[in-house]
Short mmCIF file of C-alpha atoms and ligand atoms in Angstrom, two decimals:
data_model
loop_
_atom_site.label_atom_id
_atom_site.label_comp_id
_atom_site.label_asym_id
_atom_site.label_seq_id
_atom_site.Cartn_x
_atom_site.Cartn_y
_atom_site.Cartn_z
CA MET A 1 -8.80 9.96 15.21
CA THR A 2 -11.69 8.60 13.22
CA GLY A 3 -14.55 9.65 15.52
CA LYS A 4 -17.83 8.37 14.19
CA TYR A 5 -16.43 7.84 10.71
CA SER A 6 -14.78 4.64 9.60
CA THR A 7 -11.93 5.81 7.44
CA PHE A 8 -11.48 2.32 6.06
CA LYS A 9 -15.15 2.06 5.03
CA ASN A 10 -14.68 5.35 3.18
CA ILE A 11 -11.76 3.84 1.30
CA GLN A 12 -13.76 0.70 0.51
CA LYS A 13 -16.55 2.88 -0.90
CA GLN A 14 -14.02 4.62 -3.11
CA ILE A 15 -12.67 1.26 -4.31
CA ASP A 16 -16.22 0.13 -5.15
CA LYS A 17 -16.81 3.30 -7.14
CA CYS A 18 -13.59 2.75 -9.09
CA ALA A 19 -14.27 -0.98 -9.61
CA LYS A 20 -17.58 -0.18 -11.27
CA ILE A 21 -15.90 2.17 -13.71
CA LEU A 22 -13.13 -0.30 -14.53
CA GLY A 23 -15.49 -3.32 -14.54
CA LEU A 24 -13.34 -5.34 -12.10
CA ASP A 25 -14.25 -8.96 -11.35
CA GLY A 26 -15.24 -10.23 -7.88
CA ALA A 27 -11.90 -11.77 -6.85
CA THR A 28 -9.90 -8.74 -7.93
CA LEU A 29 -12.24 -6.43 -6.06
CA ALA A 30 -12.16 -8.60 -2.92
CA LEU A 31 -8.35 -8.55 -2.93
CA LEU A 32 -8.28 -4.78 -3.36
CA LYS A 33 -10.74 -4.24 -0.51
CA GLU A 34 -8.73 -5.95 2.26
CA PRO A 35 -5.06 -5.89 3.31
CA ILE A 36 -2.88 -8.85 2.44
CA ARG A 37 -1.30 -8.87 5.91
CA THR A 38 -2.27 -7.24 9.22
CA LEU A 39 0.10 -7.36 12.18
CA ILE A 40 -0.71 -6.39 15.78
CA VAL A 41 2.06 -6.37 18.38
CA ASN A 42 2.22 -5.66 22.12
CA MET A 43 5.58 -4.32 23.20
CA PRO A 44 7.01 -3.99 26.70
CA VAL A 45 8.97 -0.75 27.09
CA LYS A 46 10.95 0.34 30.17
CA MET A 47 9.94 3.85 31.25
CA ASP A 48 12.35 6.34 32.84
CA ASP A 49 10.82 5.76 36.29
CA GLY A 50 11.68 2.05 36.15
CA THR A 51 8.16 0.76 35.42
CA VAL A 52 7.32 -1.24 32.30
CA ARG A 53 4.50 -0.20 30.00
CA ILE A 54 2.96 -2.30 27.26
CA PHE A 55 2.36 -0.43 23.99
CA THR A 56 0.16 -1.75 21.20
CA GLY A 57 1.43 -1.31 17.67
CA PHE A 58 0.19 -2.12 14.18
CA ARG A 59 1.66 -2.70 10.76
CA VAL A 60 -0.60 -3.28 7.77
CA GLN A 61 0.90 -4.51 4.49
CA TYR A 62 -1.94 -3.76 2.14
CA ASN A 63 -0.86 -4.93 -1.30
CA ASP A 64 2.60 -5.72 -2.68
CA ALA A 65 1.80 -6.47 -6.33
CA LEU A 66 3.99 -3.59 -7.52
CA GLY A 67 6.85 -4.08 -5.04
CA PRO A 68 7.75 -4.12 -1.34
CA THR A 69 5.21 -2.33 0.84
CA LYS A 70 6.01 1.25 1.77
CA GLY A 71 4.47 3.71 4.20
CA GLY A 72 4.79 5.70 7.38
CA ILE A 73 4.45 4.95 11.08
CA ARG A 74 2.16 7.15 13.18
CA TRP A 75 2.38 7.64 16.94
CA HIS A 76 -0.90 8.93 18.30
CA PRO A 77 -3.06 8.40 21.42
CA ASP A 78 -6.13 7.65 19.22
CA GLU A 79 -4.30 5.32 16.83
CA ASN A 80 -6.50 2.45 15.64
CA LEU A 81 -6.45 -0.39 13.14
CA ASP A 82 -9.33 0.98 11.07
CA ALA A 83 -7.38 4.14 10.22
CA ILE A 84 -4.13 2.23 9.64
CA LYS A 85 -5.84 -0.12 7.17
CA ALA A 86 -7.28 2.86 5.32
CA LEU A 87 -3.94 4.64 5.22
CA ALA A 88 -2.16 1.47 4.04
CA ALA A 89 -4.65 1.23 1.17
CA LEU A 90 -4.02 4.90 0.37
CA MET A 91 -0.28 4.22 0.26
CA THR A 92 -0.94 1.48 -2.29
CA TRP A 93 -2.73 3.92 -4.60
CA LYS A 94 -0.18 6.66 -3.87
CA CYS A 95 2.82 4.55 -4.90
CA ALA A 96 0.99 3.20 -7.94
CA LEU A 97 -0.13 6.65 -9.10
CA LEU A 98 3.41 8.02 -8.82
CA ASN A 99 4.71 4.95 -10.63
CA LEU A 100 7.01 3.94 -7.77
CA PRO A 101 8.08 0.26 -7.58
CA TYR A 102 6.25 -0.20 -4.27
CA GLY A 103 3.11 -1.56 -2.74
CA GLY A 104 1.42 0.16 0.18
CA GLY A 105 1.69 -0.24 3.94
CA LYS A 106 1.22 1.73 7.13
CA GLY A 107 2.01 1.37 10.80
CA GLY A 108 1.10 2.97 14.08
CA VAL A 109 1.54 2.83 17.83
CA ILE A 110 -1.05 3.86 20.41
CA CYS A 111 0.88 6.34 22.54
CA ASP A 112 1.07 10.00 23.44
CA PRO A 113 4.50 11.08 22.17
CA LYS A 114 4.11 14.46 23.90
CA LYS A 115 4.28 12.61 27.23
CA LEU A 116 7.34 10.48 26.38
CA SER A 117 10.93 11.51 27.07
CA ALA A 118 13.53 11.20 24.32
CA SER A 119 14.94 8.01 25.82
CA GLU A 120 11.45 6.49 26.17
CA LYS A 121 10.82 7.32 22.52
CA GLU A 122 14.08 5.64 21.57
CA ARG A 123 13.17 2.46 23.49
CA LEU A 124 9.70 2.44 21.90
CA ALA A 125 11.16 2.89 18.40
CA ARG A 126 13.58 0.00 18.97
CA ALA A 127 10.88 -2.20 20.51
CA TYR A 128 8.67 -1.69 17.45
CA VAL A 129 11.45 -2.81 15.11
CA ARG A 130 12.30 -5.84 17.27
CA ALA A 131 8.64 -6.87 17.32
CA LEU A 132 8.29 -6.62 13.56
CA ALA A 133 11.84 -7.27 12.31
CA GLY A 134 10.91 -10.49 10.50
CA PHE A 135 8.36 -8.64 8.42
CA LEU A 136 10.42 -5.53 7.60
CA GLY A 137 13.29 -5.18 5.15
CA PRO A 138 14.50 -3.15 2.16
CA LEU A 139 12.85 -5.62 -0.22
CA LYS A 140 9.87 -6.48 2.04
CA ASP A 141 8.42 -3.46 3.83
CA ILE A 142 10.05 -0.04 4.21
CA PRO A 143 8.64 2.30 6.90
CA ALA A 144 8.93 6.10 7.02
CA PRO A 145 7.84 9.02 9.23
CA ASP A 146 4.25 10.16 9.65
CA VAL A 147 2.16 11.88 12.34
CA TYR A 148 4.43 12.49 15.42
CA THR A 149 7.35 10.40 14.21
CA ASP A 150 10.43 12.15 12.85
CA PRO A 151 13.89 11.61 11.31
CA GLN A 152 15.39 10.83 14.72
CA VAL A 153 12.81 8.07 15.36
CA MET A 154 13.52 6.66 11.86
CA THR A 155 17.25 6.70 12.56
CA TRP A 156 16.84 4.72 15.81
CA MET A 157 14.66 2.24 13.92
CA MET A 158 17.24 1.87 11.16
CA ASP A 159 19.95 1.35 13.77
CA GLU A 160 17.95 -1.36 15.57
CA PHE A 161 17.31 -3.19 12.29
CA SER A 162 21.01 -2.91 11.38
CA VAL A 163 22.00 -4.35 14.79
CA ILE A 164 19.64 -7.30 14.26
CA THR A 165 20.91 -7.84 10.68
CA GLY A 166 24.57 -7.52 11.61
CA TYR A 167 25.51 -4.72 9.18
CA ASN A 168 24.29 -1.26 8.12
CA VAL A 169 20.96 -1.37 6.31
CA PRO A 170 20.02 2.29 5.68
CA GLU A 171 17.59 1.26 2.93
CA VAL A 172 15.21 -0.43 5.42
CA ILE A 173 13.66 2.89 6.45
CA THR A 174 13.37 6.30 4.82
CA GLY A 175 13.05 9.78 6.27
CA LYS A 176 16.22 9.31 8.32
CA LEU A 177 18.55 12.06 9.55
CA LEU A 178 20.91 13.19 6.75
CA VAL A 179 24.01 11.91 8.53
CA ALA A 180 22.44 8.45 8.81
CA GLY A 181 21.61 8.13 5.10
CA GLY A 182 18.64 10.47 4.77
CA SER A 183 18.00 12.29 1.51
CA LYS A 184 18.32 15.99 0.96
CA GLY A 185 14.85 17.43 0.40
CA ARG A 186 12.99 14.70 2.33
CA GLU A 187 11.96 16.98 5.22
CA ASP A 188 9.88 19.35 3.09
CA ALA A 189 9.09 16.82 0.35
CA THR A 190 5.38 16.46 1.14
CA ALA A 191 4.76 20.20 1.06
CA ARG A 192 7.15 20.79 -1.87
CA GLY A 193 5.49 18.05 -3.93
CA GLY A 194 2.13 19.57 -3.00
CA MET A 195 3.28 22.93 -4.38
CA PHE A 196 4.32 21.35 -7.69
CA VAL A 197 0.87 19.76 -8.03
CA LEU A 198 -0.77 23.00 -6.92
CA ARG A 199 1.06 24.83 -9.71
CA GLU A 200 -0.24 22.31 -12.29
CA ALA A 201 -3.80 22.27 -10.89
CA ALA A 202 -3.91 26.08 -10.85
CA ARG A 203 -2.70 26.07 -14.45
CA PHE A 204 -5.43 23.57 -15.37
CA LEU A 205 -8.14 25.62 -13.60
CA GLU A 206 -6.66 28.95 -14.75
CA LEU A 207 -6.46 30.37 -11.23
CA GLY A 208 -3.75 32.87 -12.13
CA LEU A 209 -1.14 31.54 -9.71
CA MET A 210 2.25 33.13 -10.49
CA VAL A 211 5.31 30.94 -10.03
CA ASP A 212 8.76 32.24 -9.13
CA GLU A 213 10.74 29.86 -11.33
CA SER A 214 14.06 30.94 -9.81
CA ARG A 215 13.03 29.62 -6.37
CA LEU A 216 11.31 26.35 -7.28
CA TYR A 217 14.27 24.09 -6.49
CA MET A 218 15.94 26.20 -3.79
CA PRO A 219 16.79 24.29 -0.57
CA PRO A 220 14.76 25.29 2.53
CA HIS A 221 17.78 26.89 4.25
CA VAL A 222 18.26 29.22 1.27
CA LEU A 223 14.54 29.99 0.95
CA SER A 224 14.39 30.86 4.63
CA ASN A 225 16.65 33.87 4.03
CA ILE A 226 13.85 35.38 1.95
CA PRO A 227 11.67 37.67 4.10
CA ASP A 228 7.87 37.65 4.07
CA ALA A 229 6.53 39.81 1.26
CA SER A 230 3.03 41.07 0.59
CA PRO A 231 1.72 39.97 -2.78
CA GLY A 232 0.81 42.70 -5.25
CA ASP A 233 -2.24 42.53 -7.48
CA ASP A 234 -4.24 39.47 -8.47
CA VAL A 235 -3.80 37.88 -5.08
CA VAL A 236 -4.64 34.20 -4.64
CA ASN A 237 -5.99 33.62 -1.11
CA VAL A 238 -5.16 30.41 0.72
CA ALA A 239 -6.37 28.81 3.98
CA ILE A 240 -4.46 25.97 5.65
CA GLN A 241 -5.89 23.61 8.26
CA GLY A 242 -3.15 21.96 10.33
CA TYR A 243 0.30 23.29 11.25
CA GLY A 244 2.44 20.16 11.53
CA ASN A 245 5.22 19.32 9.08
CA ALA A 246 2.97 19.47 5.98
CA GLY A 247 0.81 22.47 6.95
CA SER A 248 3.53 24.78 8.25
CA LEU A 249 5.83 24.02 5.32
CA ALA A 250 2.94 24.61 2.91
CA HIS A 251 2.58 28.08 4.48
CA PHE A 252 6.33 28.63 4.07
CA LEU A 253 6.62 27.32 0.52
CA ALA A 254 3.37 28.75 -0.90
CA THR A 255 4.47 32.24 0.12
CA ARG A 256 7.98 31.77 -1.29
CA LEU A 257 7.55 29.74 -4.49
CA PHE A 258 4.56 31.77 -5.73
CA LYS A 259 4.51 35.52 -6.26
CA ASN A 260 0.87 36.22 -5.50
CA VAL A 261 -0.18 33.87 -2.69
CA ARG A 262 -1.61 35.31 0.51
CA VAL A 263 -2.22 32.85 3.35
CA VAL A 264 -5.15 34.39 5.26
CA ALA A 265 -5.92 31.59 7.73
CA VAL A 266 -4.13 28.72 9.45
CA SER A 267 -4.99 26.44 12.35
CA ASP A 268 -3.65 23.74 14.64
CA SER A 269 -5.23 21.44 17.21
CA LYS A 270 -5.90 24.44 19.52
CA GLY A 271 -7.87 26.49 16.95
CA GLY A 272 -7.46 28.83 14.00
CA ILE A 273 -6.43 32.40 13.17
CA PHE A 274 -7.51 34.71 10.35
CA ASN A 275 -6.24 37.97 8.91
CA GLU A 276 -7.51 39.14 5.54
CA ASP A 277 -4.24 41.02 4.93
CA GLY A 278 -2.26 37.81 5.27
CA LEU A 279 -0.40 35.90 7.99
CA PRO A 280 3.41 36.27 7.79
CA TYR A 281 5.04 32.82 7.97
CA SER A 282 8.13 33.89 9.88
CA ARG A 283 6.10 35.43 12.73
CA VAL A 284 3.37 32.79 12.93
CA SER A 285 5.87 29.93 12.90
CA ARG A 286 7.90 31.63 15.64
CA VAL A 287 4.77 31.98 17.82
CA LYS A 288 3.98 28.31 17.18
CA ALA A 289 7.53 27.27 18.17
CA GLU A 290 7.60 29.46 21.28
CA THR A 291 4.08 28.97 22.64
CA GLY A 292 2.99 25.65 21.15
CA SER A 293 0.13 27.05 19.07
CA VAL A 294 -0.61 29.46 16.22
CA VAL A 295 -3.61 30.83 18.15
CA ASN A 296 -1.24 32.97 20.24
CA TYR A 297 -0.30 35.05 17.19
CA GLU A 298 -1.75 38.44 18.09
CA SER A 299 -2.41 40.28 14.83
CA SER A 300 -5.28 38.01 13.90
CA MET A 301 -8.88 37.11 14.59
CA LYS A 302 -9.42 33.83 16.47
CA ILE A 303 -11.61 31.37 14.61
CA SER A 304 -12.25 27.66 14.97
CA SER A 305 -10.38 25.01 13.03
CA GLU A 306 -13.68 24.17 11.26
CA GLU A 307 -14.21 27.80 10.25
CA VAL A 308 -10.85 27.77 8.49
CA LEU A 309 -12.35 25.28 6.03
CA GLU A 310 -15.32 27.48 5.18
CA LEU A 311 -13.61 30.79 4.36
CA PRO A 312 -14.13 32.47 0.97
CA VAL A 313 -10.61 31.68 -0.29
CA ASP A 314 -9.35 30.46 -3.68
CA ILE A 315 -7.39 27.51 -2.36
CA LEU A 316 -8.02 25.39 0.72
CA ILE A 317 -5.29 23.10 2.05
CA PRO A 318 -6.44 20.53 4.64
CA ALA A 319 -3.17 19.42 6.26
CA ALA A 320 -4.40 17.97 9.56
CA LEU A 321 -6.13 14.63 10.08
CA GLU A 322 -8.87 12.47 8.50
CA ASN A 323 -12.59 13.23 8.07
CA GLN A 324 -12.53 17.03 8.28
CA ILE A 325 -14.69 17.81 5.24
CA THR A 326 -17.88 15.79 5.65
CA GLY A 327 -21.49 15.67 4.45
CA LYS A 328 -22.22 18.26 7.14
CA ASN A 329 -19.88 21.09 6.15
CA ALA A 330 -19.05 20.37 2.48
CA SER A 331 -21.85 22.59 1.19
CA ARG A 332 -20.24 25.52 3.03
CA ILE A 333 -16.79 25.12 1.41
CA LYS A 334 -16.13 28.08 -0.87
CA ALA A 335 -12.63 27.43 -2.24
CA LYS A 336 -12.26 26.70 -5.96
CA LEU A 337 -9.47 24.22 -5.36
CA VAL A 338 -8.86 21.87 -2.43
CA LEU A 339 -5.33 20.47 -2.09
CA GLU A 340 -5.43 17.53 0.33
CA LEU A 341 -2.05 17.50 2.06
CA ALA A 342 -3.58 15.44 4.90
CA ASN A 343 -4.46 11.80 4.36
CA GLY A 344 -8.23 11.17 4.08
CA PRO A 345 -9.55 14.65 5.00
CA THR A 346 -12.68 14.34 2.81
CA THR A 347 -15.46 11.76 3.24
CA PRO A 348 -17.19 10.22 0.17
CA GLU A 349 -20.41 12.15 0.93
CA ALA A 350 -18.42 15.38 0.96
CA ASP A 351 -16.71 14.40 -2.30
CA ASP A 352 -20.05 14.20 -4.07
CA ILE A 353 -21.15 17.59 -2.71
CA LEU A 354 -17.86 19.29 -3.64
CA HIS A 355 -17.96 17.78 -7.12
CA SER A 356 -21.53 18.97 -7.69
CA LYS A 357 -20.45 22.47 -6.60
CA GLY A 358 -17.67 22.42 -9.20
CA ILE A 359 -14.88 22.44 -6.60
CA PHE A 360 -11.75 20.67 -7.83
CA VAL A 361 -10.25 18.37 -5.17
CA VAL A 362 -6.66 17.25 -5.67
CA PRO A 363 -6.89 13.95 -3.78
CA ASP A 364 -4.55 13.12 -0.90
CA PHE A 365 -2.74 10.29 -2.65
CA LEU A 366 -1.69 12.74 -5.37
CA ALA A 367 -1.38 15.99 -3.40
CA ASN A 368 0.80 14.58 -0.59
CA ALA A 369 2.70 11.97 -2.60
CA GLY A 370 5.87 14.09 -2.50
CA GLY A 371 6.85 12.50 0.81
CA VAL A 372 6.92 8.94 -0.41
CA THR A 373 8.40 9.98 -3.75
CA VAL A 374 11.45 11.47 -2.06
CA SER A 375 11.45 8.41 0.23
CA TYR A 376 11.82 6.38 -2.95
CA PHE A 377 14.75 8.62 -3.98
CA GLU A 378 16.27 8.09 -0.52
CA TRP A 379 15.97 4.30 -0.89
CA VAL A 380 17.56 4.44 -4.37
CA GLN A 381 20.42 6.57 -3.00
CA ASN A 382 20.88 4.18 -0.05
CA LEU A 383 20.97 1.15 -2.32
CA SER A 384 23.54 2.76 -4.62
CA ARG A 385 25.42 4.51 -1.74
CA TYR A 386 25.55 7.62 -3.93
CA TYR A 387 23.88 10.85 -2.79
CA TRP A 388 22.21 13.64 -4.78
CA ASP A 389 22.04 17.39 -4.22
CA TYR A 390 18.84 19.33 -3.46
CA GLU A 391 18.27 20.46 -7.01
CA GLU A 392 18.44 16.94 -8.38
CA VAL A 393 15.93 15.71 -5.76
CA TYR A 394 13.44 18.55 -6.37
CA ARG A 395 13.76 18.40 -10.16
CA ARG A 396 13.01 14.67 -10.19
CA LEU A 397 10.18 15.19 -7.68
CA ASP A 398 8.66 17.89 -9.87
CA ALA A 399 8.79 15.62 -12.92
CA LYS A 400 7.02 12.77 -11.09
CA MET A 401 4.33 14.96 -9.48
CA THR A 402 3.62 16.82 -12.73
CA ARG A 403 3.34 13.61 -14.74
CA ALA A 404 0.96 12.06 -12.20
CA PHE A 405 -1.27 15.16 -12.19
CA TRP A 406 -1.69 15.14 -15.96
CA GLU A 407 -2.32 11.39 -15.99
CA VAL A 408 -5.25 12.08 -13.67
CA VAL A 409 -6.49 14.79 -16.04
CA GLU A 410 -6.25 12.25 -18.89
CA ALA A 411 -8.41 9.81 -16.90
CA LEU A 412 -10.92 12.59 -16.23
CA LYS A 413 -11.19 13.04 -19.99
CA GLU A 414 -11.32 9.29 -20.66
CA PHE A 415 -14.37 8.92 -18.39
CA LYS A 416 -15.94 12.29 -19.20
CA ASP A 417 -19.29 10.61 -20.00
CA LYS A 418 -19.39 9.26 -16.42
CA ASN A 419 -18.72 12.74 -14.94
CA ILE A 420 -16.17 11.39 -12.46
CA ASP A 421 -14.42 13.56 -9.88
CA PRO A 422 -10.59 13.93 -9.71
CA ARG A 423 -10.30 11.43 -6.84
CA THR A 424 -12.05 8.75 -8.86
CA ALA A 425 -9.86 9.60 -11.85
CA ALA A 426 -6.75 9.18 -9.69
CA TYR A 427 -8.15 5.86 -8.45
CA VAL A 428 -8.60 4.72 -12.03
CA VAL A 429 -4.95 5.40 -12.88
CA ALA A 430 -3.60 3.84 -9.67
CA VAL A 431 -5.89 0.83 -9.34
CA ARG A 432 -5.49 -0.04 -13.01
CA ARG A 433 -1.72 -0.28 -12.45
CA VAL A 434 -2.10 -2.47 -9.34
CA VAL A 435 -4.62 -4.72 -11.10
CA GLU A 436 -2.41 -5.09 -14.16
CA ALA A 437 0.45 -6.22 -11.89
CA MET A 438 -1.81 -8.65 -10.00
CA LYS A 439 -2.98 -10.12 -13.32
CA ALA A 440 0.54 -10.30 -14.77
CA ARG A 441 1.72 -12.15 -11.66
CA GLY A 442 -1.16 -14.60 -11.96
CA TRP A 443 -2.93 -13.63 -8.72
CA VAL A 444 -6.30 -13.03 -10.30
N1 LIG B 501 3.94 8.98 5.66
C1 LIG B 501 4.07 9.56 4.35
C2 LIG B 501 2.81 9.33 3.52
O1 LIG B 501 1.72 9.18 4.06
C3 LIG B 501 5.33 9.10 3.66
C4 LIG B 501 5.43 7.63 3.47
C5 LIG B 501 6.81 7.19 2.98
O2 LIG B 501 7.65 8.06 2.79
O3 LIG B 501 7.00 6.00 2.80
O4 LIG B 501 2.85 9.38 2.33
#
C-alpha cells in the first residue's frame, strides 16, 4: 500500500514542519513523532476447509492526551505497520482538529477480504478482538470501520467484546449496524462531512458552488429517490479517484447536495472513466455493483487512475489510498481545489508543488473527519442509550466540520508571514491542542 514511499516518514516530516512554526521543545516533538503504544498480534483462525491460518494484525495507539484512542481497522493484503502508524498519527490530529475528546489510533490485519467467506470474516473479526481485548474499551481505545471493514464486521467485534465483558458494550466500537447500536448517518458520514467542508472551501475560494439547502440534511434513502440531473450554467467540474465508500458516496452526494456539480471522471482499482458531459451516479454505481468496476460503464472514455488526477477540473477528490499525488505528478494537477477524502493521498513534496501553484488542498484529517465525528456521536448515543434522527446527526456534523474549516483559515491568517499551506495550518490547530493537553497533564 505504501510502495516506495514511507507514509509514516511523510507524517514525521509534516510534524517537523509544524513543530518549527510552533517552536516545540525536543521532548514534546519526540513524543509527537512516535506512537505511545504499538501492538502486533498473530491470530489463529479456522478456515471453512478445516485448516488453520495465522493472520497478523496491528493496533497502534498513537497519543491519548485528549482522550481514549479512536480510529479504524483496515483489512488489506498489503497492510503494514508503517502505514498504520501514519494513519494512527493522522487520527490524533483529526480528533484534535474536530475538537473530539479522543486521541488517535489505527489498526489493521494483513488479509485479502475478497478471498474470505462471511464466516471466515466473522472468525477473524472475533479473533482480533480476543487478541487485543485487554487494550480495547469504551474509555481506552474505540475502533471503527476503514478500508474493507464494514458495519457487520464492527458488529461482530462489538459482540465478541460484550461476550468477554459479560454484558452489552455497544460503545466499544463505532460504525456498527443500526440494529446493534449504530448511528443514523454513520454510513455516509465521511462523504457528507466532506461535502460540508467542500461547501465552505468553495465559499472561501469563491468557486461558485451552488448549494441546495433543502437537501443538505436529507437521509441517503430519501436523496436516492432524486434522479440524476444535468447541471445548468456555471458548471463546477469534479474528478474523483477511488470508488469505495467515500468515493462513490462523494459522487452521489456532490451531484445531489449541489446544483451545479458535474462529475466528469471517476476511477477504481481497475482504472478510470471520463465523460465531459458528466457521469450519472445511478448508472455508474449500478455498473460497479453488477460488474465489480466502474470501467465497464460504456458511455465513457477509458483512462488510467493516474490520469483522473490530472484532468482540467475545478475540484479533485482523491478518495482511494495513500501516496497518489507525488513529486512526480503534482506539477500536472490542474484542479483549483483538492479535497482529500482518502487518508494520506499527497506526499510532502507534492504539497510544496501544489502550494506554489496556488492549489488549495483541504487536508485529509479535515476533509474526511466526518466519519470519526459521527463515530463520536454514535459513542455518545451508546453511552446515553438515547438515539438521534438523521437531521440531528447531520446538523451537528455540519457545525463541527464548518467550525474546523474556519479555524484552519484563521491559522492560515495567523501565520501569513510564513506562507504556510492549509495542511500545515490544520496541523497548527490540531497539534497545538494535543500539546496543550500534554502540558496540562504534566507529560512535558
Ligand atoms: N476510519 C475512519 C477514519 O479514518 C473513521 C474512524 C472512526 O470512526 O473512528 O477517520
